[in-house]
Amino acid sequence: MNLRVGLLGGGSWGTTVASIVSRNAPIKIWARDPETVADINDNHRNSKYLPDAVLPEALAATNEIGEAVAGCDVLIMGIPSSNFRSVLEEAKSHLRPWVPVISLTKGLELSTGKRMTEVIEEVLPGHPVGVLTGPNLAREIMAGQAAASVISMEDEIIVKQLQQLFNSGLFRVYTNTDLLGCELGGVLKNIIAIAVGMGDGLGAGDNTRSALITRGLAEITRLGVAMGGQPATFAGLTGMGDMIATCTSPLSRNRHVGVELGKGRHIDEIIDDMLMVAEGVKSAPTVIALAKKFNVSMPIAEDVFEVTKGNRTAVRAFRGLTRQSVGAESEAG
């Protein structure tokens, strides 16, 4: 393709997406850490985040943000939600008008409750925005295993053009114009993955895991639809698909947090030991605020929030969930 691409973020998923895109178009990845940049350029590796993966020789890196952004035709944001706005502001002066900006981040901005595409629209008005999201575990994809993802934008023409940029070999990319629904699915499932992890850490069985995933999917669908998403979106790759992968894989950061909480460890200790960000922990307060705003019952998410804040133990949270009154499956709770 004739498109030139810039990608901001040198973590595991950003590096993986950059590797995929490099098969279709020239791309330069920006990372703040000089050692990561040198490792990518000199050794074709990102030993810090993807120690077992060999990166394409075509993939180049820089620690000068202007070098990655200036002249690019598509900008991809692989930055955690906590730093997303500040990095975008840093890139703003280098970016040409009307360049599409695609988010890889499955989180919400804590101070405003905004989705990442809303942050992009605020910082870069006039730029087409979208997300690449789905059941995508970076290490599996870099190992050559098949995976499917979704590129979502409201503009049908642009989204079909960008589909070709990301679609590559065993990495199949579908399109969806329900931007809000696709983005929310990626955010909300992280909360449920922590709950499932807590159950695994407490020694719960497959029946419990299945019940939590199913009822958790019902919770995020209720909130997503109340906010304007399409019900079918939450039954697809960016909803149920992403939920299954994040709730069951040992590679899932959010599930890992839940497992450790289930073992009785404190949230601060768990986070301090992690190299990468678990977005579910950061998003939990905002998700609960949104549930209250839209008058949606989310008992599983509420328990996760209370446990991550240190107000409730994982054991107590599970006791509460199992003792709740039950009605028809279609009802909340």
Tab-separated table of C-alpha atoms in Angstrom:
chain	number	residue	atom	x	y	z
A	1	MET	CA	0.000	0.000	0.000
A	2	ASN	CA	1.063	3.607	-0.566
A	3	LEU	CA	0.048	4.657	2.934
A	4	ARG	CA	2.755	5.664	5.405
A	5	VAL	CA	1.955	4.737	8.991
A	6	GLY	CA	3.088	6.012	12.365
A	7	LEU	CA	2.444	4.047	15.561
A	8	LEU	CA	2.888	5.518	19.023
A	9	GLY	CA	3.636	3.029	21.805
A	10	GLY	CA	6.319	0.390	22.199
A	11	GLY	CA	4.400	-2.117	24.341
A	12	SER	CA	3.489	-5.675	23.405
A	13	TRP	CA	0.291	-4.906	21.483
A	14	GLY	CA	1.616	-1.800	19.760
A	15	THR	CA	4.689	-3.697	18.612
A	16	THR	CA	2.535	-6.597	17.424
A	17	VAL	CA	0.248	-4.337	15.386
A	18	ALA	CA	3.275	-2.539	13.941
A	19	SER	CA	4.692	-5.901	12.899
A	20	ILE	CA	1.432	-6.824	11.150
A	21	VAL	CA	1.124	-3.472	9.380
A	22	SER	CA	4.764	-3.598	8.233
A	23	ARG	CA	3.785	-6.415	5.844
A	24	ASN	CA	1.400	-4.053	4.059
A	25	ALA	CA	2.883	-0.556	4.368
A	26	PRO	CA	5.934	1.357	5.621
A	27	ILE	CA	5.575	2.012	9.358
A	28	LYS	CA	7.627	3.670	12.062
A	29	ILE	CA	6.990	2.943	15.734
A	30	TRP	CA	7.664	5.505	18.465
A	31	ALA	CA	8.691	4.420	21.950
A	32	ARG	CA	9.868	6.656	24.778
A	33	ASP	CA	12.405	4.088	26.035
A	34	PRO	CA	15.709	4.396	24.078
A	35	GLU	CA	16.606	0.783	24.896
A	36	THR	CA	13.384	-0.473	23.301
A	37	VAL	CA	14.043	1.632	20.193
A	38	ALA	CA	17.608	0.314	19.901
A	39	ASP	CA	16.443	-3.264	20.440
A	40	ILE	CA	13.872	-2.987	17.632
A	41	ASN	CA	16.272	-1.305	15.194
A	42	ASP	CA	19.441	-3.272	15.945
A	43	ASN	CA	18.174	-6.701	16.989
A	44	HIS	CA	14.656	-6.842	15.453
A	45	ARG	CA	13.299	-7.618	18.904
A	46	ASN	CA	11.350	-6.029	21.723
A	47	SER	CA	12.910	-8.045	24.518
A	48	LYS	CA	11.157	-6.054	27.246
A	49	TYR	CA	7.599	-6.858	26.160
A	50	LEU	CA	7.850	-9.694	23.600
A	51	PRO	CA	10.977	-11.614	24.610
A	52	ASP	CA	10.347	-14.630	22.367
A	53	ALA	CA	9.380	-12.793	19.175
A	54	VAL	CA	11.496	-11.880	16.166
A	55	LEU	CA	10.237	-8.670	14.526
A	56	PRO	CA	10.145	-7.979	10.768
A	57	GLU	CA	13.268	-6.290	9.439
A	58	ALA	CA	11.041	-3.707	7.765
A	59	LEU	CA	9.899	-2.429	11.170
A	60	ALA	CA	11.794	0.686	12.269
A	61	ALA	CA	11.585	2.554	15.578
A	62	THR	CA	12.401	6.019	16.884
A	63	ASN	CA	12.267	7.912	20.182
A	64	GLU	CA	11.557	11.187	18.353
A	65	ILE	CA	7.778	11.485	18.186
A	66	GLY	CA	7.895	13.907	15.246
A	67	GLU	CA	9.828	11.369	13.194
A	68	ALA	CA	7.007	8.835	13.551
A	69	VAL	CA	4.125	11.279	13.084
A	70	ALA	CA	5.266	13.834	10.485
A	71	GLY	CA	4.283	12.748	6.983
A	72	CYS	CA	2.238	9.741	8.089
A	73	ASP	CA	-1.074	8.964	6.337
A	74	VAL	CA	-2.458	6.934	9.272
A	75	LEU	CA	-1.637	7.346	12.961
A	76	ILE	CA	-2.109	4.405	15.347
A	77	MET	CA	-2.252	4.990	19.100
A	78	GLY	CA	-0.963	2.130	21.267
A	79	ILE	CA	-0.712	4.208	24.452
A	80	PRO	CA	-2.308	3.276	27.842
A	81	SER	CA	-5.375	5.332	28.767
A	82	SER	CA	-3.550	7.167	31.581
A	83	ASN	CA	-1.032	8.728	29.142
A	84	PHE	CA	-3.146	8.703	25.968
A	85	ARG	CA	-4.129	12.380	25.976
A	86	SER	CA	-0.674	13.727	26.847
A	87	VAL	CA	1.022	11.721	24.073
A	88	LEU	CA	-1.661	12.787	21.602
A	89	GLU	CA	-1.075	16.425	22.563
A	90	GLU	CA	2.644	15.878	22.003
A	91	ALA	CA	1.981	14.430	18.540
A	92	LYS	CA	-0.551	17.083	17.522
A	93	SER	CA	1.877	19.656	16.162
A	94	HIS	CA	3.494	17.059	13.856
A	95	LEU	CA	0.298	15.590	12.375
A	96	ARG	CA	-1.099	16.716	9.018
A	97	PRO	CA	-4.844	17.567	8.834
A	98	TRP	CA	-7.463	14.871	8.204
A	99	VAL	CA	-5.121	11.929	8.915
A	100	PRO	CA	-7.147	8.994	10.379
A	101	VAL	CA	-6.241	8.140	13.977
A	102	ILE	CA	-6.821	4.558	15.174
A	103	SER	CA	-6.815	3.600	18.857
A	104	LEU	CA	-5.602	0.229	20.167
A	105	THR	CA	-6.361	1.136	23.793
A	106	LYS	CA	-9.090	-0.712	25.715
A	107	GLY	CA	-9.614	1.778	28.509
A	108	LEU	CA	-11.375	4.954	29.609
A	109	GLU	CA	-9.866	8.262	30.668
A	110	LEU	CA	-10.163	8.338	34.451
A	111	SER	CA	-10.572	12.103	34.872
A	112	THR	CA	-13.293	12.547	32.221
A	113	GLY	CA	-14.829	9.093	31.669
A	114	LYS	CA	-14.237	9.528	27.932
A	115	ARG	CA	-13.500	6.739	25.480
A	116	MET	CA	-10.191	7.059	23.641
A	117	THR	CA	-11.902	8.003	20.369
A	118	GLU	CA	-13.647	10.830	22.221
A	119	VAL	CA	-10.251	12.015	23.476
A	120	ILE	CA	-8.937	11.922	19.898
A	121	GLU	CA	-11.919	13.946	18.655
A	122	GLU	CA	-11.326	16.491	21.411
A	123	VAL	CA	-7.585	16.874	20.857
A	124	LEU	CA	-7.657	16.460	17.059
A	125	PRO	CA	-11.003	17.760	15.763
A	126	GLY	CA	-11.646	16.906	12.125
A	127	HIS	CA	-9.560	13.729	12.076
A	128	PRO	CA	-11.423	10.486	11.271
A	129	VAL	CA	-11.237	8.199	14.327
A	130	GLY	CA	-11.494	4.452	14.818
A	131	VAL	CA	-10.450	1.452	16.878
A	132	LEU	CA	-8.779	-1.877	16.197
A	133	THR	CA	-10.156	-4.286	18.782
A	134	GLY	CA	-11.066	-7.915	19.374
A	135	PRO	CA	-9.803	-11.132	20.990
A	136	ASN	CA	-6.149	-10.423	20.285
A	137	LEU	CA	-3.414	-11.718	22.601
A	138	ALA	CA	-0.139	-10.278	21.375
A	139	ARG	CA	2.141	-13.221	22.104
A	140	GLU	CA	-0.108	-15.695	20.286
A	141	ILE	CA	-0.267	-13.494	17.196
A	142	MET	CA	3.498	-12.971	17.172
A	143	ALA	CA	3.889	-16.756	17.437
A	144	GLY	CA	1.965	-17.066	14.170
A	145	GLN	CA	-1.334	-18.321	15.551
A	146	ALA	CA	-4.552	-17.403	13.760
A	147	ALA	CA	-6.636	-14.535	15.151
A	148	ALA	CA	-9.511	-12.267	14.149
A	149	SER	CA	-9.993	-8.592	14.909
A	150	VAL	CA	-12.293	-5.692	14.011
A	151	ILE	CA	-11.493	-2.279	12.590
A	152	SER	CA	-14.337	0.039	13.522
A	153	MET	CA	-15.100	3.516	12.206
A	154	GLU	CA	-18.333	5.317	11.497
A	155	ASP	CA	-17.259	6.098	7.917
A	156	GLU	CA	-17.894	2.994	5.772
A	157	ILE	CA	-15.545	4.091	2.989
A	158	ILE	CA	-12.514	4.848	5.159
A	159	VAL	CA	-12.966	1.733	7.309
A	160	LYS	CA	-12.887	-0.535	4.237
A	161	GLN	CA	-9.698	1.118	3.015
A	162	LEU	CA	-8.008	0.719	6.399
A	163	GLN	CA	-9.144	-2.913	6.636
A	164	GLN	CA	-6.528	-3.698	3.977
A	165	LEU	CA	-3.839	-2.078	6.096
A	166	PHE	CA	-4.357	-4.414	9.057
A	167	ASN	CA	-5.529	-7.630	7.368
A	168	SER	CA	-2.569	-9.969	6.923
A	169	GLY	CA	-2.191	-13.732	6.603
A	170	LEU	CA	-3.652	-15.483	9.642
A	171	PHE	CA	-4.644	-12.144	11.172
A	172	ARG	CA	-8.140	-11.600	9.764
A	173	VAL	CA	-9.707	-8.163	10.174
A	174	TYR	CA	-13.439	-7.507	9.853
A	175	THR	CA	-15.180	-4.123	9.655
A	176	ASN	CA	-17.918	-2.673	11.859
A	177	THR	CA	-19.390	0.845	11.826
A	178	ASP	CA	-20.681	0.625	15.437
A	179	LEU	CA	-17.690	2.507	16.814
A	180	LEU	CA	-19.171	3.104	20.265
A	181	GLY	CA	-20.203	-0.526	20.735
A	182	CYS	CA	-16.892	-1.957	19.528
A	183	GLU	CA	-14.862	0.377	21.724
A	184	LEU	CA	-16.998	-0.224	24.818
A	185	GLY	CA	-16.812	-4.002	24.430
A	186	GLY	CA	-13.021	-3.858	24.635
A	187	VAL	CA	-13.172	-1.649	27.718
A	188	LEU	CA	-15.910	-3.370	29.707
A	189	LYS	CA	-14.794	-6.990	29.296
A	190	ASN	CA	-11.607	-6.194	31.256
A	191	ILE	CA	-13.713	-5.712	34.408
A	192	ILE	CA	-15.370	-9.102	33.974
A	193	ALA	CA	-11.987	-10.742	33.343
A	194	ILE	CA	-10.837	-9.579	36.772
A	195	ALA	CA	-13.951	-11.180	38.300
A	196	VAL	CA	-13.322	-14.449	36.474
A	197	GLY	CA	-9.689	-14.350	37.581
A	198	MET	CA	-10.773	-13.876	41.192
A	199	GLY	CA	-12.879	-17.016	40.888
A	200	ASP	CA	-9.937	-18.937	39.431
A	201	GLY	CA	-7.696	-17.670	42.232
A	202	LEU	CA	-10.225	-18.888	44.780
A	203	GLY	CA	-10.344	-22.327	43.164
A	204	ALA	CA	-13.765	-22.004	41.499
A	205	GLY	CA	-14.596	-24.459	38.727
A	206	ASP	CA	-15.557	-24.314	35.081
A	207	ASN	CA	-19.241	-23.946	35.933
A	208	THR	CA	-18.515	-20.790	37.927
A	209	ARG	CA	-16.302	-19.405	35.181
A	210	SER	CA	-18.982	-20.041	32.566
A	211	ALA	CA	-21.656	-18.369	34.693
A	212	LEU	CA	-19.495	-15.299	35.332
A	213	ILE	CA	-18.609	-14.873	31.663
A	214	THR	CA	-22.226	-15.229	30.576
A	215	ARG	CA	-23.691	-12.936	33.231
A	216	GLY	CA	-20.784	-10.541	32.717
A	217	LEU	CA	-21.561	-10.373	29.010
A	218	ALA	CA	-25.171	-9.554	29.897
A	219	GLU	CA	-23.935	-6.712	32.122
A	220	ILE	CA	-21.693	-5.093	29.528
A	221	THR	CA	-24.353	-5.489	26.846
A	222	ARG	CA	-26.931	-3.694	29.017
A	223	LEU	CA	-24.586	-0.770	29.602
A	224	GLY	CA	-23.324	-0.697	26.028
A	225	VAL	CA	-26.819	-0.635	24.548
A	226	ALA	CA	-27.940	2.004	27.068
A	227	MET	CA	-25.052	4.178	25.891
A	228	GLY	CA	-25.987	3.747	22.233
A	229	GLY	CA	-24.181	0.605	21.053
A	230	GLN	CA	-25.808	-2.074	18.897
A	231	PRO	CA	-26.805	-5.327	20.676
A	232	ALA	CA	-25.302	-7.480	17.899
A	233	THR	CA	-21.891	-5.888	18.435
A	234	PHE	CA	-21.648	-7.366	21.938
A	235	ALA	CA	-22.365	-10.845	20.577
A	236	GLY	CA	-19.470	-10.532	18.118
A	237	LEU	CA	-15.684	-10.440	18.176
A	238	THR	CA	-15.399	-7.172	20.103
A	239	GLY	CA	-17.846	-8.319	22.780
A	240	MET	CA	-18.218	-12.040	23.406
A	241	GLY	CA	-15.063	-12.929	21.463
A	242	ASP	CA	-12.830	-10.565	23.391
A	243	MET	CA	-14.546	-11.560	26.641
A	244	ILE	CA	-13.760	-15.266	26.170
A	245	ALA	CA	-10.093	-14.649	25.353
A	246	THR	CA	-9.520	-12.183	28.187
A	247	CYS	CA	-11.390	-14.231	30.791
A	248	THR	CA	-9.756	-17.590	30.048
A	249	SER	CA	-6.209	-17.029	28.793
A	250	PRO	CA	-3.203	-17.198	31.142
A	251	LEU	CA	-1.738	-14.421	28.949
A	252	SER	CA	-4.506	-12.009	30.013
A	253	ARG	CA	-3.252	-9.220	32.279
A	254	ASN	CA	-6.696	-8.464	33.719
A	255	ARG	CA	-7.407	-12.116	34.500
A	256	HIS	CA	-3.975	-12.282	36.171
A	257	VAL	CA	-4.917	-9.380	38.451
A	258	GLY	CA	-8.101	-11.231	39.432
A	259	VAL	CA	-6.250	-14.485	40.110
A	260	GLU	CA	-3.832	-12.720	42.440
A	261	LEU	CA	-6.693	-10.907	44.201
A	262	GLY	CA	-8.361	-14.280	44.675
A	263	LYS	CA	-5.190	-15.529	46.339
A	264	GLY	CA	-5.467	-12.704	48.852
A	265	ARG	CA	-2.832	-10.303	47.546
A	266	HIS	CA	-3.402	-6.537	47.767
A	267	ILE	CA	-4.050	-4.674	44.517
A	268	ASP	CA	-1.091	-2.308	44.952
A	269	GLU	CA	1.307	-5.206	45.365
A	270	ILE	CA	-0.067	-6.908	42.257
A	271	ILE	CA	0.201	-3.785	40.094
A	272	ASP	CA	3.735	-3.047	41.306
A	273	ASP	CA	4.850	-6.495	40.134
A	274	MET	CA	3.379	-6.087	36.629
A	275	LEU	CA	5.359	-4.812	33.650
A	276	MET	CA	2.274	-3.919	31.585
A	277	VAL	CA	-0.958	-2.088	32.363
A	278	ALA	CA	-4.163	-3.897	33.365
A	279	GLU	CA	-6.728	-1.451	31.990
A	280	GLY	CA	-9.605	-3.041	33.914
A	281	VAL	CA	-8.247	-1.742	37.219
A	282	LYS	CA	-7.982	1.809	35.882
A	283	SER	CA	-11.392	1.715	34.169
A	284	ALA	CA	-13.422	0.223	37.032
A	285	PRO	CA	-14.330	3.523	38.776
A	286	THR	CA	-15.417	5.103	35.486
A	287	VAL	CA	-17.454	2.061	34.468
A	288	ILE	CA	-19.346	2.130	37.772
A	289	ALA	CA	-19.987	5.859	37.321
A	290	LEU	CA	-21.375	5.175	33.836
A	291	ALA	CA	-23.599	2.371	35.172
A	292	LYS	CA	-25.086	4.783	37.700
A	293	LYS	CA	-25.487	7.523	35.092
A	294	PHE	CA	-27.406	5.228	32.740
A	295	ASN	CA	-29.227	3.418	35.568
A	296	VAL	CA	-27.841	-0.008	34.622
A	297	SER	CA	-27.383	-2.818	37.151
A	298	MET	CA	-23.829	-4.255	37.067
A	299	PRO	CA	-23.358	-6.355	40.230
A	300	ILE	CA	-20.261	-8.184	38.974
A	301	ALA	CA	-18.541	-4.947	37.954
A	302	GLU	CA	-19.494	-3.360	41.275
A	303	ASP	CA	-17.869	-6.191	43.209
A	304	VAL	CA	-14.705	-5.927	41.119
A	305	PHE	CA	-14.595	-2.200	41.805
A	306	GLU	CA	-14.967	-2.718	45.573
A	307	VAL	CA	-12.242	-5.389	45.634
A	308	THR	CA	-9.773	-3.325	43.577
A	309	LYS	CA	-10.384	-0.358	45.909
A	310	GLY	CA	-9.613	-2.548	48.918
A	311	ASN	CA	-13.133	-2.185	50.327
A	312	ARG	CA	-14.017	-5.854	49.965
A	313	THR	CA	-12.130	-9.131	49.781
A	314	ALA	CA	-12.438	-11.456	46.799
A	315	VAL	CA	-13.977	-14.107	49.084
A	316	ARG	CA	-16.618	-11.689	50.324
A	317	ALA	CA	-17.362	-10.518	46.783
A	318	PHE	CA	-17.992	-14.072	45.632
A	319	ARG	CA	-20.204	-14.813	48.582
A	320	GLY	CA	-22.233	-11.728	47.692
A	321	LEU	CA	-22.620	-12.784	44.071
A	322	THR	CA	-23.761	-16.291	44.972
A	323	ARG	CA	-26.290	-15.039	47.504
A	324	GLN	CA	-27.997	-12.541	45.231
A	325	SER	CA	-31.673	-13.077	44.548
A	326	VAL	CA	-32.341	-14.457	41.093
A	327	GLY	CA	-35.169	-13.979	38.640
A	328	ALA	CA	-35.552	-14.532	34.920
A	329	GLU	CA	-32.301	-14.850	32.973
A	330	SER	CA	-33.251	-11.796	30.873
A	331	GLU	CA	-33.413	-9.617	33.983
A	332	ALA	CA	-30.583	-7.642	35.525
A	333	GLY	CA	-28.632	-9.123	38.411
